[in-house]
Short mmCIF file of C-alpha atoms and ligand atoms in Angstrom, two decimals:
data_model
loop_
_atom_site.label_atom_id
_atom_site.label_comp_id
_atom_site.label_asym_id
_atom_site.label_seq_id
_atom_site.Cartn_x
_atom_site.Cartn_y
_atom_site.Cartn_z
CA UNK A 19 78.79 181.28 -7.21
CA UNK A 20 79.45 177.90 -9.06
CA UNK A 21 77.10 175.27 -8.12
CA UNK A 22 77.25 171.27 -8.75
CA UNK A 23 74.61 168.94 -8.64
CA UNK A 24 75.44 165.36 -8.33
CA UNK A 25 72.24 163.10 -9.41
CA UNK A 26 69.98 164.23 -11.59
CA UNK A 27 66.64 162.47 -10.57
CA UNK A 28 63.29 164.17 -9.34
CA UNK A 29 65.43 165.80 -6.74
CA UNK A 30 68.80 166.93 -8.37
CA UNK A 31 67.15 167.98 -11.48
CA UNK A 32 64.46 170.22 -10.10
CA UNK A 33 66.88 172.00 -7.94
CA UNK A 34 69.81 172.34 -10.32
CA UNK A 35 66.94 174.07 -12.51
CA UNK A 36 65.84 176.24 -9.76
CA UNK A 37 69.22 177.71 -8.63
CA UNK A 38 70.07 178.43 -12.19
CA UNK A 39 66.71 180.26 -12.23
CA UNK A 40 67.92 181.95 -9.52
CA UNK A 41 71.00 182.91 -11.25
CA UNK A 42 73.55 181.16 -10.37
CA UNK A 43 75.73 179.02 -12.95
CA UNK A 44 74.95 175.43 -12.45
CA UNK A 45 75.96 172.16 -13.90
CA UNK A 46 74.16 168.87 -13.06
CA UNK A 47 75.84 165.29 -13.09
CA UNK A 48 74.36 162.16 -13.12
CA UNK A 49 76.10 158.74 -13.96
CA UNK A 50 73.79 157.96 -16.50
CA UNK A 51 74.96 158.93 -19.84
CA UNK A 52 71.66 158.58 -21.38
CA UNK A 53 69.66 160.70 -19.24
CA UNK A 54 72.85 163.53 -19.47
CA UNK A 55 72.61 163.23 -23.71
CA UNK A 56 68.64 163.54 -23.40
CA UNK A 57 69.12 166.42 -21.12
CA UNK A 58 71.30 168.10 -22.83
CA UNK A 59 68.59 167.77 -26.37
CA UNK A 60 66.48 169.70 -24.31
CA UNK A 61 64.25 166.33 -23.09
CA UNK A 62 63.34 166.14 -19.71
CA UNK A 63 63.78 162.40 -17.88
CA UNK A 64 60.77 163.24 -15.81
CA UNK A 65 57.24 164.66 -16.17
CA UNK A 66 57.22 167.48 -13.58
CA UNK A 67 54.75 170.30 -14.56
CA UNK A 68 56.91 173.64 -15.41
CA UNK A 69 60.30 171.96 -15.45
CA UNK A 70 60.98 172.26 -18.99
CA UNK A 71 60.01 175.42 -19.30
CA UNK A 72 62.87 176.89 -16.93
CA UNK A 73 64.81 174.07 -18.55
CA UNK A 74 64.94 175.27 -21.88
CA UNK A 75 65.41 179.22 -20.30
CA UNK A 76 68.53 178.94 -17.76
CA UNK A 77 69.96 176.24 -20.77
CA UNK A 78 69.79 179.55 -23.15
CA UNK A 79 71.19 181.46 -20.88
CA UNK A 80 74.42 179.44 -20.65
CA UNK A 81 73.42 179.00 -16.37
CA UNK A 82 72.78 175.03 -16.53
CA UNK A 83 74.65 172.53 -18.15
CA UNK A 84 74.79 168.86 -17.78
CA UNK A 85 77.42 166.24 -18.11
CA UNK A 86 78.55 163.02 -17.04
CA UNK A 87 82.07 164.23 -16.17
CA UNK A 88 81.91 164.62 -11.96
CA UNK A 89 85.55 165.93 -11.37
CA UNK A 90 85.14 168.34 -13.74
CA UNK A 91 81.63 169.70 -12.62
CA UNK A 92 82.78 169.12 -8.82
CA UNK A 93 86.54 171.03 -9.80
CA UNK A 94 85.76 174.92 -9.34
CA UNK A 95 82.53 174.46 -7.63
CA UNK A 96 81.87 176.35 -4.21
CA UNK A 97 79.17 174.35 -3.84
CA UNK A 98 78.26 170.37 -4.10
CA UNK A 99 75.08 168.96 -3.62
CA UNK A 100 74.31 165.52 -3.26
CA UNK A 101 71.06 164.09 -5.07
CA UNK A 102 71.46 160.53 -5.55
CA UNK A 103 68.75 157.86 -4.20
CA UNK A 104 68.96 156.33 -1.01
CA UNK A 105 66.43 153.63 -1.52
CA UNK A 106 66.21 150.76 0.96
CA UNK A 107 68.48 148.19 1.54
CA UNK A 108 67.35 144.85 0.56
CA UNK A 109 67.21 142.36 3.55
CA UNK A 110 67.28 145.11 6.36
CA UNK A 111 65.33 148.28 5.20
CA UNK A 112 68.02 150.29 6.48
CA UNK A 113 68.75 153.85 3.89
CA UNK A 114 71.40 152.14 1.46
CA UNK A 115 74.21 154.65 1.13
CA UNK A 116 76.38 153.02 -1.32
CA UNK A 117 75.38 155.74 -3.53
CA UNK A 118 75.93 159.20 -1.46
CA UNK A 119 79.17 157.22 0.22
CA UNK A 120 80.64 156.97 -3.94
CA UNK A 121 79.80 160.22 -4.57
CA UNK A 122 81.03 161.82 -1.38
CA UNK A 123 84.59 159.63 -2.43
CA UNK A 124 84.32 161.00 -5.85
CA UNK A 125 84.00 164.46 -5.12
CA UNK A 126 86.32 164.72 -2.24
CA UNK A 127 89.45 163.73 -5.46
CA UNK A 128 88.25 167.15 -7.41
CA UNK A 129 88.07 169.84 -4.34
CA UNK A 130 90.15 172.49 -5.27
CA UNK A 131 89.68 175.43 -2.62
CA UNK A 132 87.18 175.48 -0.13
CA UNK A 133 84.16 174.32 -0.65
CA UNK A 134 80.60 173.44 0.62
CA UNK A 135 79.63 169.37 0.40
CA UNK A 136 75.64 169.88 1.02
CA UNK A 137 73.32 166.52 1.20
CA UNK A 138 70.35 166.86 0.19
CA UNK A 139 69.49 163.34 -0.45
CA UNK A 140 67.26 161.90 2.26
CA UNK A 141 69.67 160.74 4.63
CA UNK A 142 69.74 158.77 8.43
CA UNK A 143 71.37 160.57 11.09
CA UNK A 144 75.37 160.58 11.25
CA UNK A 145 75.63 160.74 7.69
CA UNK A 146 76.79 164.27 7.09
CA UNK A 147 79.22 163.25 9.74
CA UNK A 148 80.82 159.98 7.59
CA UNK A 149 80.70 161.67 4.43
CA UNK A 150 82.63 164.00 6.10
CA UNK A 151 84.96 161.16 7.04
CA UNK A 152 85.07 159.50 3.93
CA UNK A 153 86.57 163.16 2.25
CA UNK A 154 89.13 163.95 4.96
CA UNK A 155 90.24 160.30 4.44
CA UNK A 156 90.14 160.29 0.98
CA UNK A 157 91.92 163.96 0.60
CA UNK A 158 93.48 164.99 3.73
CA UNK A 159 94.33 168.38 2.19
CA UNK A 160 90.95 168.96 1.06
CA UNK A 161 89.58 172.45 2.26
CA UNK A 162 85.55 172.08 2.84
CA UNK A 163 82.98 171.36 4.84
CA UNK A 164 79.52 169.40 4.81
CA UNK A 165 76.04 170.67 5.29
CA UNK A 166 72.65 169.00 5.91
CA UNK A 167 70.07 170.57 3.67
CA UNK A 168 67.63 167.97 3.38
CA UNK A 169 64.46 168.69 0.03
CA UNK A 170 60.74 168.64 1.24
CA UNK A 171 59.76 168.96 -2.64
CA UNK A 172 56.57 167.01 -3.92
CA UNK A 173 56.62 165.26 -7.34
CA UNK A 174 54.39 167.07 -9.40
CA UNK A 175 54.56 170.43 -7.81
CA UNK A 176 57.91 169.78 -7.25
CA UNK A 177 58.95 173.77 -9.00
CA UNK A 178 56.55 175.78 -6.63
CA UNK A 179 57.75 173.65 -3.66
CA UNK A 180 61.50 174.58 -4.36
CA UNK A 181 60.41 177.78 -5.42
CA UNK A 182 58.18 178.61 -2.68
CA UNK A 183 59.18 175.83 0.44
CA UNK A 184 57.50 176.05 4.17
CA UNK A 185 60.72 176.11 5.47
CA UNK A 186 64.18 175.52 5.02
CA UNK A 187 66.35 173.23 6.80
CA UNK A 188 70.22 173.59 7.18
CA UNK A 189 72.25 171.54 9.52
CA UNK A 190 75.84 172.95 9.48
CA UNK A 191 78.85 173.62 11.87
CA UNK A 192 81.02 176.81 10.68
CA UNK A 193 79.75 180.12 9.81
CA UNK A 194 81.51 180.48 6.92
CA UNK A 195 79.23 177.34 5.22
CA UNK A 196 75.94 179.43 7.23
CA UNK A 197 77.05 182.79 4.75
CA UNK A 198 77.30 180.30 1.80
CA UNK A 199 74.03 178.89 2.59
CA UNK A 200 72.46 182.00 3.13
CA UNK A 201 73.90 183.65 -0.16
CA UNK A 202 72.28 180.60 -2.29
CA UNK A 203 68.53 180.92 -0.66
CA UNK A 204 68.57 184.30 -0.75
CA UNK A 205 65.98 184.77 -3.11
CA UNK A 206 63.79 182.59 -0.89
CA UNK A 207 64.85 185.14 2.27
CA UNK A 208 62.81 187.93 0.31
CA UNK A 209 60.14 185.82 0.39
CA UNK A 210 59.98 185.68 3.91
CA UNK A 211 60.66 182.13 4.02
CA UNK A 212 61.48 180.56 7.70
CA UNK A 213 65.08 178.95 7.98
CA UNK A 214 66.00 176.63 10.36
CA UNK A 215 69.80 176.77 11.23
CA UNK A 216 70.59 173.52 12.98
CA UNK A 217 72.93 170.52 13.94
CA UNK A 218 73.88 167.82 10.77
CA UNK A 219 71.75 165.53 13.62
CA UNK A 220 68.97 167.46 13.67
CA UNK A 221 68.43 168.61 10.03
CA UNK A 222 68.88 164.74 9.29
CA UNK A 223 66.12 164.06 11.48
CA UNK A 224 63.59 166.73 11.30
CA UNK A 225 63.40 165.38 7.12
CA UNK A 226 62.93 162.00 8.39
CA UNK A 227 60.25 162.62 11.50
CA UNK A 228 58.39 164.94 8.56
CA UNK A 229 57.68 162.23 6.27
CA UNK A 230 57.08 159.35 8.60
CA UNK A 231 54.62 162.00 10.77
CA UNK A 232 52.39 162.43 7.05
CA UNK A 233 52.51 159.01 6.50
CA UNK A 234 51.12 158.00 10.11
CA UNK A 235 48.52 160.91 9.07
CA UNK A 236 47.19 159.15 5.85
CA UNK A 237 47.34 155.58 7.67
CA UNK A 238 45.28 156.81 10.20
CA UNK A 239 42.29 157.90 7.85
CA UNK A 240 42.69 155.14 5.92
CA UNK A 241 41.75 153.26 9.28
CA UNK A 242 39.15 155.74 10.11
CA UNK A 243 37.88 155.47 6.88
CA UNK A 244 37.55 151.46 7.15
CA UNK A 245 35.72 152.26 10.39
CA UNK A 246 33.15 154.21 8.51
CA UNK A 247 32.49 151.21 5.98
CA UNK A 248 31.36 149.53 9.49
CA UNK A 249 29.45 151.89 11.37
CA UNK A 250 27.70 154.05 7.69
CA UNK A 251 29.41 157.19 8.55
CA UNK A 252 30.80 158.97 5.63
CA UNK A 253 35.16 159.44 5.41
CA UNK A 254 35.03 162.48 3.34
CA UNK A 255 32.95 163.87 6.01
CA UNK A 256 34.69 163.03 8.72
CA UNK A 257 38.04 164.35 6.97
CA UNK A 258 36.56 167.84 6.63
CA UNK A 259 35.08 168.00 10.15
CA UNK A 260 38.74 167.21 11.61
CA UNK A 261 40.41 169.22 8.79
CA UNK A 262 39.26 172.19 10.14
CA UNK A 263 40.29 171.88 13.03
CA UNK A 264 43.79 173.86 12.91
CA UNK A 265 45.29 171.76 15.24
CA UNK A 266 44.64 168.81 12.61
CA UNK A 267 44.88 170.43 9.14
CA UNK A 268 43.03 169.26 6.29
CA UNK A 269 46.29 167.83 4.39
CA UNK A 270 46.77 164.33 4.26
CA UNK A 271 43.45 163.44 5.16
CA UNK A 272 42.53 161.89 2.26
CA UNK A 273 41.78 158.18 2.31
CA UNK A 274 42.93 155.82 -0.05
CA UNK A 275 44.69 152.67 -1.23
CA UNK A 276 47.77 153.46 1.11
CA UNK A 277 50.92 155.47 0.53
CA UNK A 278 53.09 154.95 -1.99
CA UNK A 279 56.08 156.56 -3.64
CA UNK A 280 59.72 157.04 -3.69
CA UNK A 281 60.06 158.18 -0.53
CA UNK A 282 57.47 157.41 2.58
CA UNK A 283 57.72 153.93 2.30
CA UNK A 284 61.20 153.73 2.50
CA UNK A 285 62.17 156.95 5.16
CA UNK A 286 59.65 155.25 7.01
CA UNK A 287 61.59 151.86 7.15
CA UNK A 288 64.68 153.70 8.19
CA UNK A 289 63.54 156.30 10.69
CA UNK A 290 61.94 152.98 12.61
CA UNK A 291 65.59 151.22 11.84
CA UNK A 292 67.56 154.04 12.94
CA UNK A 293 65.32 154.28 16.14
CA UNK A 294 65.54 150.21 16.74
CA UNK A 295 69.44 150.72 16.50
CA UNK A 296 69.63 153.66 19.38
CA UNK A 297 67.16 151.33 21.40
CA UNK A 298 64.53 154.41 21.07
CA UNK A 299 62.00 152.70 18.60
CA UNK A 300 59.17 154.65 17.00
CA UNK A 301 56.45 152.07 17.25
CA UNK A 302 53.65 154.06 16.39
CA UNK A 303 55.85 154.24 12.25
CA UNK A 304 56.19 150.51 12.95
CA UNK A 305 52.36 149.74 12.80
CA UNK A 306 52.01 152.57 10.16
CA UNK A 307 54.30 149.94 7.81
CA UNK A 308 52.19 147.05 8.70
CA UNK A 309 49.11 148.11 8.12
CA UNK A 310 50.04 150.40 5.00
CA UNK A 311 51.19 147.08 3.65
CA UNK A 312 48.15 145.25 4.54
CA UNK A 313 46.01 147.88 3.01
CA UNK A 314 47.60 147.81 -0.69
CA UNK A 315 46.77 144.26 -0.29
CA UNK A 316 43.05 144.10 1.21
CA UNK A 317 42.24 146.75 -1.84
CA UNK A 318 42.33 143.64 -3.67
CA UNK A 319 39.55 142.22 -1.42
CA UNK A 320 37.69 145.43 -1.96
CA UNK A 321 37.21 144.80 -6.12
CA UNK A 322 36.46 141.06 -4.98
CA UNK A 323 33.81 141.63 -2.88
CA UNK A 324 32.03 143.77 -5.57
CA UNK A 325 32.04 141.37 -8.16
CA UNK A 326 33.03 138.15 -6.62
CA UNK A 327 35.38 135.90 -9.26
CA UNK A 328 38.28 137.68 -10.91
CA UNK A 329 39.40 135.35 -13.52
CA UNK A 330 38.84 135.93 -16.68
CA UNK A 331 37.23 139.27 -16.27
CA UNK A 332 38.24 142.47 -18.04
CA UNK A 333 39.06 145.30 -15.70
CA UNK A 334 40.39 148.52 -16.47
CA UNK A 335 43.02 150.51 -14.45
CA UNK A 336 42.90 154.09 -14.90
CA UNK A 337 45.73 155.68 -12.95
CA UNK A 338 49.11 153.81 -12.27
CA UNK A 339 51.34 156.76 -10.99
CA UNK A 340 51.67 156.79 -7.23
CA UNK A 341 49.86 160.32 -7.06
CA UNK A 342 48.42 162.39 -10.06
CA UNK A 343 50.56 164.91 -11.68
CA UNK A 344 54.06 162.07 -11.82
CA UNK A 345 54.83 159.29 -13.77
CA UNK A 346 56.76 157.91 -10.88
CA UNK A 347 55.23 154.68 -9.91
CA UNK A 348 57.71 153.90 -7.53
CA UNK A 349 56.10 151.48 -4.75
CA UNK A 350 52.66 152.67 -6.10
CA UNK A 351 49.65 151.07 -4.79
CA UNK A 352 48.80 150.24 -8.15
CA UNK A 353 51.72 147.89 -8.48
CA UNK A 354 50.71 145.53 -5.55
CA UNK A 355 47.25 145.50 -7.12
CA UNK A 356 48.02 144.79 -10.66
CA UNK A 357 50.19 142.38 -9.54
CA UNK A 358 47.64 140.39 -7.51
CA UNK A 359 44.60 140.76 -10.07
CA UNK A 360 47.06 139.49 -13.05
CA UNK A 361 47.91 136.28 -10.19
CA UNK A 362 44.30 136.06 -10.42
CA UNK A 363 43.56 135.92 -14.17
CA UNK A 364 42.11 138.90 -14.06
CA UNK A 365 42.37 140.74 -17.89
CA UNK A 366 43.76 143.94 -17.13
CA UNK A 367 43.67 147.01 -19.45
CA UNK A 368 45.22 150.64 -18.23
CA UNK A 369 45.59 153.61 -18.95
CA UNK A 370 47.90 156.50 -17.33
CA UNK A 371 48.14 160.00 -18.28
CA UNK A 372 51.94 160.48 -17.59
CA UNK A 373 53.15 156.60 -15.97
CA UNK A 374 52.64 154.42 -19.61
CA UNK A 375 56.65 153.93 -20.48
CA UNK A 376 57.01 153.33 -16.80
CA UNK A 377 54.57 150.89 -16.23
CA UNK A 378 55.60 149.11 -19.80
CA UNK A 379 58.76 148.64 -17.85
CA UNK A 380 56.89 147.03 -14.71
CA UNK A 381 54.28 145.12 -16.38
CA UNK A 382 55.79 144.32 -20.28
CA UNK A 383 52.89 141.94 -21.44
CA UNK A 384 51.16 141.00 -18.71
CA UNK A 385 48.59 143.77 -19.30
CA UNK A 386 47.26 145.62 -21.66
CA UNK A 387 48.37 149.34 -22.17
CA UNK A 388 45.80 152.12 -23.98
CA UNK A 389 46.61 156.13 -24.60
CA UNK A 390 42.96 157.18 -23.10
CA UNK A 391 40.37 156.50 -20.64
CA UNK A 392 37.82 155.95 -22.97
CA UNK A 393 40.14 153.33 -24.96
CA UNK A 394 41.39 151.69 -21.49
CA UNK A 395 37.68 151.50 -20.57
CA UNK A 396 36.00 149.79 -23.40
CA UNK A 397 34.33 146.42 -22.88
CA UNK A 398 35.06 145.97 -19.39
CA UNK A 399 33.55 144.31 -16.75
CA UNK A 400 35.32 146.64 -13.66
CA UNK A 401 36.47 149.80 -13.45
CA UNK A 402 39.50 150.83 -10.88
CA UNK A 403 40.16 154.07 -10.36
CA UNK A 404 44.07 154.20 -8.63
CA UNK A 405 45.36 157.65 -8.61
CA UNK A 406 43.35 160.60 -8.79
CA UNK A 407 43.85 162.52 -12.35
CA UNK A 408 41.86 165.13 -12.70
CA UNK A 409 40.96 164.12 -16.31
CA UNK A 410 39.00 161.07 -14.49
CA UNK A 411 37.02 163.62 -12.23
CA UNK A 412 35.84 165.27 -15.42
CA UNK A 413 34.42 161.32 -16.57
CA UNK A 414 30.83 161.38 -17.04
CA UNK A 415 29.02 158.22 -15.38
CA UNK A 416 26.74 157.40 -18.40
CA UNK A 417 29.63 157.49 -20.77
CA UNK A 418 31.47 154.88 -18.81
CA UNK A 419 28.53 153.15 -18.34
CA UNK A 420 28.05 153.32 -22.27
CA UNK A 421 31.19 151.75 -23.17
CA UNK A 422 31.60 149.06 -20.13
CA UNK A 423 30.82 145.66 -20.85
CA UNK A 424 29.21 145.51 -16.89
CA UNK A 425 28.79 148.16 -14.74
CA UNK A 426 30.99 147.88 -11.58
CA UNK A 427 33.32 150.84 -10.50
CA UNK A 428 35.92 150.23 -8.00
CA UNK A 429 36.77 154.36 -6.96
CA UNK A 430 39.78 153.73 -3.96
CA UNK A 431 40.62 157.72 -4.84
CA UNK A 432 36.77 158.72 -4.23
CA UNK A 433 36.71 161.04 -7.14
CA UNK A 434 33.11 160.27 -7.94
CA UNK A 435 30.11 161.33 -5.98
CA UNK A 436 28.61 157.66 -4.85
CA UNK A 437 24.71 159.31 -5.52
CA UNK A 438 25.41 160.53 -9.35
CA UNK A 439 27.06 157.21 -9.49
CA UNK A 440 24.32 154.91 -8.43
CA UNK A 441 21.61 157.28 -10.14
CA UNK A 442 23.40 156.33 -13.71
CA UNK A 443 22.66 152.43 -12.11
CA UNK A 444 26.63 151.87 -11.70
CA UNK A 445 27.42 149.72 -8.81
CA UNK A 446 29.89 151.82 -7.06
CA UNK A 447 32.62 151.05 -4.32
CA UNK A 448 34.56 154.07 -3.00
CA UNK A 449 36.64 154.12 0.34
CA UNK A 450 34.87 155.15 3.60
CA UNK A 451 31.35 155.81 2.14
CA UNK A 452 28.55 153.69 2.16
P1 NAD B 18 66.26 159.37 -8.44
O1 NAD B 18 66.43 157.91 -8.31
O2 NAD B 18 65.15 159.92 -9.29
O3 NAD B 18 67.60 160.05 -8.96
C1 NAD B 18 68.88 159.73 -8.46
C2 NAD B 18 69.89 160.00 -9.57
O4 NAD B 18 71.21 159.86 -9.04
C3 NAD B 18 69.78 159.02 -10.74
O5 NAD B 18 69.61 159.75 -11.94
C4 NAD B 18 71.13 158.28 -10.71
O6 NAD B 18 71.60 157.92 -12.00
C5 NAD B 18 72.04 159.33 -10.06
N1 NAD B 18 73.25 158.76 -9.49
C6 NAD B 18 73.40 157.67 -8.70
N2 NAD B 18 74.71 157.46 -8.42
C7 NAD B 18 75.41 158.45 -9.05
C8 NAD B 18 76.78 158.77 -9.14
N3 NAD B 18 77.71 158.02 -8.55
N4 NAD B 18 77.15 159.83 -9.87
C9 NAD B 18 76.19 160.57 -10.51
N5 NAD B 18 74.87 160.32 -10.46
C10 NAD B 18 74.48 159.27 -9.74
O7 NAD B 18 66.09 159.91 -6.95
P2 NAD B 18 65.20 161.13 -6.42
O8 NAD B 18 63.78 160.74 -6.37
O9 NAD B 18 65.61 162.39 -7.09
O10 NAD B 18 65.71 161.18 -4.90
C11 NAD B 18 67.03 161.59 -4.56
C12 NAD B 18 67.10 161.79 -3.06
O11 NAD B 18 66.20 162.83 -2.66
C13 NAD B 18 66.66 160.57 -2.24
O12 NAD B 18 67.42 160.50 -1.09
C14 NAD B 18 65.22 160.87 -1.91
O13 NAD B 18 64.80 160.21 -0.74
C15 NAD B 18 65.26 162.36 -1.70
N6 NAD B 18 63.98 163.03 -1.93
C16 NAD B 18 63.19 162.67 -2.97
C17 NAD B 18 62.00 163.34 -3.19
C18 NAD B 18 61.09 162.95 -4.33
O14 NAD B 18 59.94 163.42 -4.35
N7 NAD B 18 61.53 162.15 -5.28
C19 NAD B 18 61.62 164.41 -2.34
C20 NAD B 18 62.46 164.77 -1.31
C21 NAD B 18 63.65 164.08 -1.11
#
């Protein structure tokens, strides 16, 4: 079976890897020449623990290739999978899908016997259904049809998530694409891994009511956890006590300086636009957005109240990525907070153990950029601790102490236990913990 993968981001990438791991000859496409050429000199776009490992293997092999070329990696190919972005559409928030709509128009020119269109971009429901228009339109005589088969991956463990999913969705309509389908996951089959064999509708759906459902989840204990700043009850805590409750689960109970990322914030902008256009709105996902917003903001409140004034004063960021284990920094947390500390006057030093080139591109000069903690935290006056590394866990309080010029530590991750902190005399702020 000949695979293509069309977009060659966090998503197309990791799963063009994985199906050549899994055998199967695979070529990857992406637009961008320069990623293709770096690709194909064995450097990986991305940091994404494993990846160029299996990389460099399937590459040997002669099972992955890249190019730029789409007809040519589309031409032959029983099966097409769609991995472009569907970020948000300025003005209206709505899933802009300029990019899966060229693609799908692209591809549909190269079909050459049947062949299986899959999306797995993030996509609103009755998309499967117009890409499926936009092919017949484009190639009447074009044998094929289109399945849903939306990624649940996470960046950073994005290999054992493809490798080893919770599930796996497929929206389709003909058997024949079901025995393709099942043929290409097979692997995952032997692993006992539940399927879900569904409607386009419904596959389209269940991807978008999964993400905005986790990030109600972490809005929720962020509010909890503001709760417990005003009554002295403890957020890490309360977290446990409900995570053990099965019903609840302990994931995504962590709280923090809101969600972030390349995909909640903007799947949860669309599921509530999609639901506002079929008159069925999701309000609850509504008020997530506000107050997810708000809190990236009010974090700024948080370093204010510890140390009052901001201008002037040297404060180190350690952790810029959205989560630890990426150097995606796509709608991070981080980036509302810089950008309001630098409006400020605020002197701002970081340091990020994968994100530096892409917060060079985000920041150029405004701030200043250092290649370890120790470095980043030199002579400051404030510490901020944004995503949780584990190299910052590992931080001993006296050392930090040694090399601050003052002695506050903002921790919005709570990596640090508050008693070990205010034993070493550091005036310490976590989330949720008096
Ligand atoms: P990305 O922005 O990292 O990558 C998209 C790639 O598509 C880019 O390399 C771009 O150059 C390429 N591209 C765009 N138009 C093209 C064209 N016409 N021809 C060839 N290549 C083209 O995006 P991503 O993070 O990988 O996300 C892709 C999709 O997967 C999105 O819909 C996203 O919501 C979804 N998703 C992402 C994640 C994640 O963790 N990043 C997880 C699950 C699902």
């Amino acid at each position: 079976m000949r695979i293509a993968v069309v977009g060659t981001g966090y998503v197309g990438l990791v799963s063009g890897v994985c199906f050549s791991e899994f055998g199967f000859k695979v070529t990857c496409v992406d637009k961008d020449k320069n990623k293709i050429n770096n690709l194909n000199s064995g450097k990986i776009p991305i940091y994404e623990p494993g990846l160029e490992n299996i990389h460099e293997r399937n590459v040997a092999a002669k099972r992955l290739i890249f190019t730029s070329d789409l007809y040519s990696a589309v031409k032959g190919a029983d099966v097409v999978f769609i991995a472009v972005g569907t970020p948000s559409r300025r003005g209206d928030g709505h899933a802009d899908l300029k990019f899966v709509y060229e693609v799908s128009k692209e591809i549909s020119k190269a079909i050459d016997g049947y062949t299986l269109v899959v999306t797995k971009s993030t996509v609103p429901v009755g998309t499967g259904r117009k890409v499926k228009e936009i092919i017949k339109k484009s190639n009447p005589s074009a044998d094929f049809d289109v399945v849903s088969n939306p990624e649940f991956l996470r960046e950073g463990s994005a290999i054992e998530d493809f490798m080893r999913p919770d599930r796996i969705v497929v929206g389709l309509e003909t058997e024949r694409a079901k025995e393709i389908m099942s043929t290409l996951y097979r692997p995952l089959f032997l692993l006992e891994t539940p399927v879900i064999y569904t409607s386009l509708e419904t596959s389209e759906l269940i991807k978008y009511a999964s993400n905005a459902f986790l990030a109600v989840k972490i809005s929720y204990i962020n509010q909890i956890a503001d709760l417990c700043e005003r009554v002295g009850a403890n957020i890490d805590e309360v977290s446990k006590g409900m995570g053990l409750d099965k019903r609840i689960g302990n994931k995504f109970l962590h709280a923090g300086p809101g969600y972030g990322g390349s995909c909640f914030p903007k799947d949860t902008l669309a599921l509530v636009k999609t639901a506002n256009d079929n008159n069925s709105p999701v309000t609850i996902v509504d008020e997530t957005i506000k107050y997810n917003n708000f809190r990236k903001i009010n974090m700024l409140a948080k370093i204010q109240n510890s140390v009052g004034e901001l201008k002037n004063k040297n404060i180190s960021i350690l952790g810029l990525s959205f989560k630890p284990e990426t150097d995606d920094m796509r709608e991070s947390p981080s980036v509302d907070i810089i950008d309001q500390l630098v409006n400020l006057k605020a002197i701002i030093s970081a340091y990020d153990p994968a994100a530096m080139d892409e917060a060079k591109e985000i920041f150029s000069d405004k701030i200043k950029y250092f290649s370890s903690s120790e470095e980043c935290i030199k002579g400051s006056e404030i510490v901020v601790i944004l995503t949780e590394w584990n190299e910052f866990r590992a931080l001993d309080p006296n050392l930090i102490l040694n090399l601050m010029d003052g002695n506050t530590i903002v921790d919005l991750r709570n990596i640090f236990d508050p008693i070990a902190m205010r034993s070493a005399k550091i005036n310490y702020i976590s989330i949720g913990r008096n």
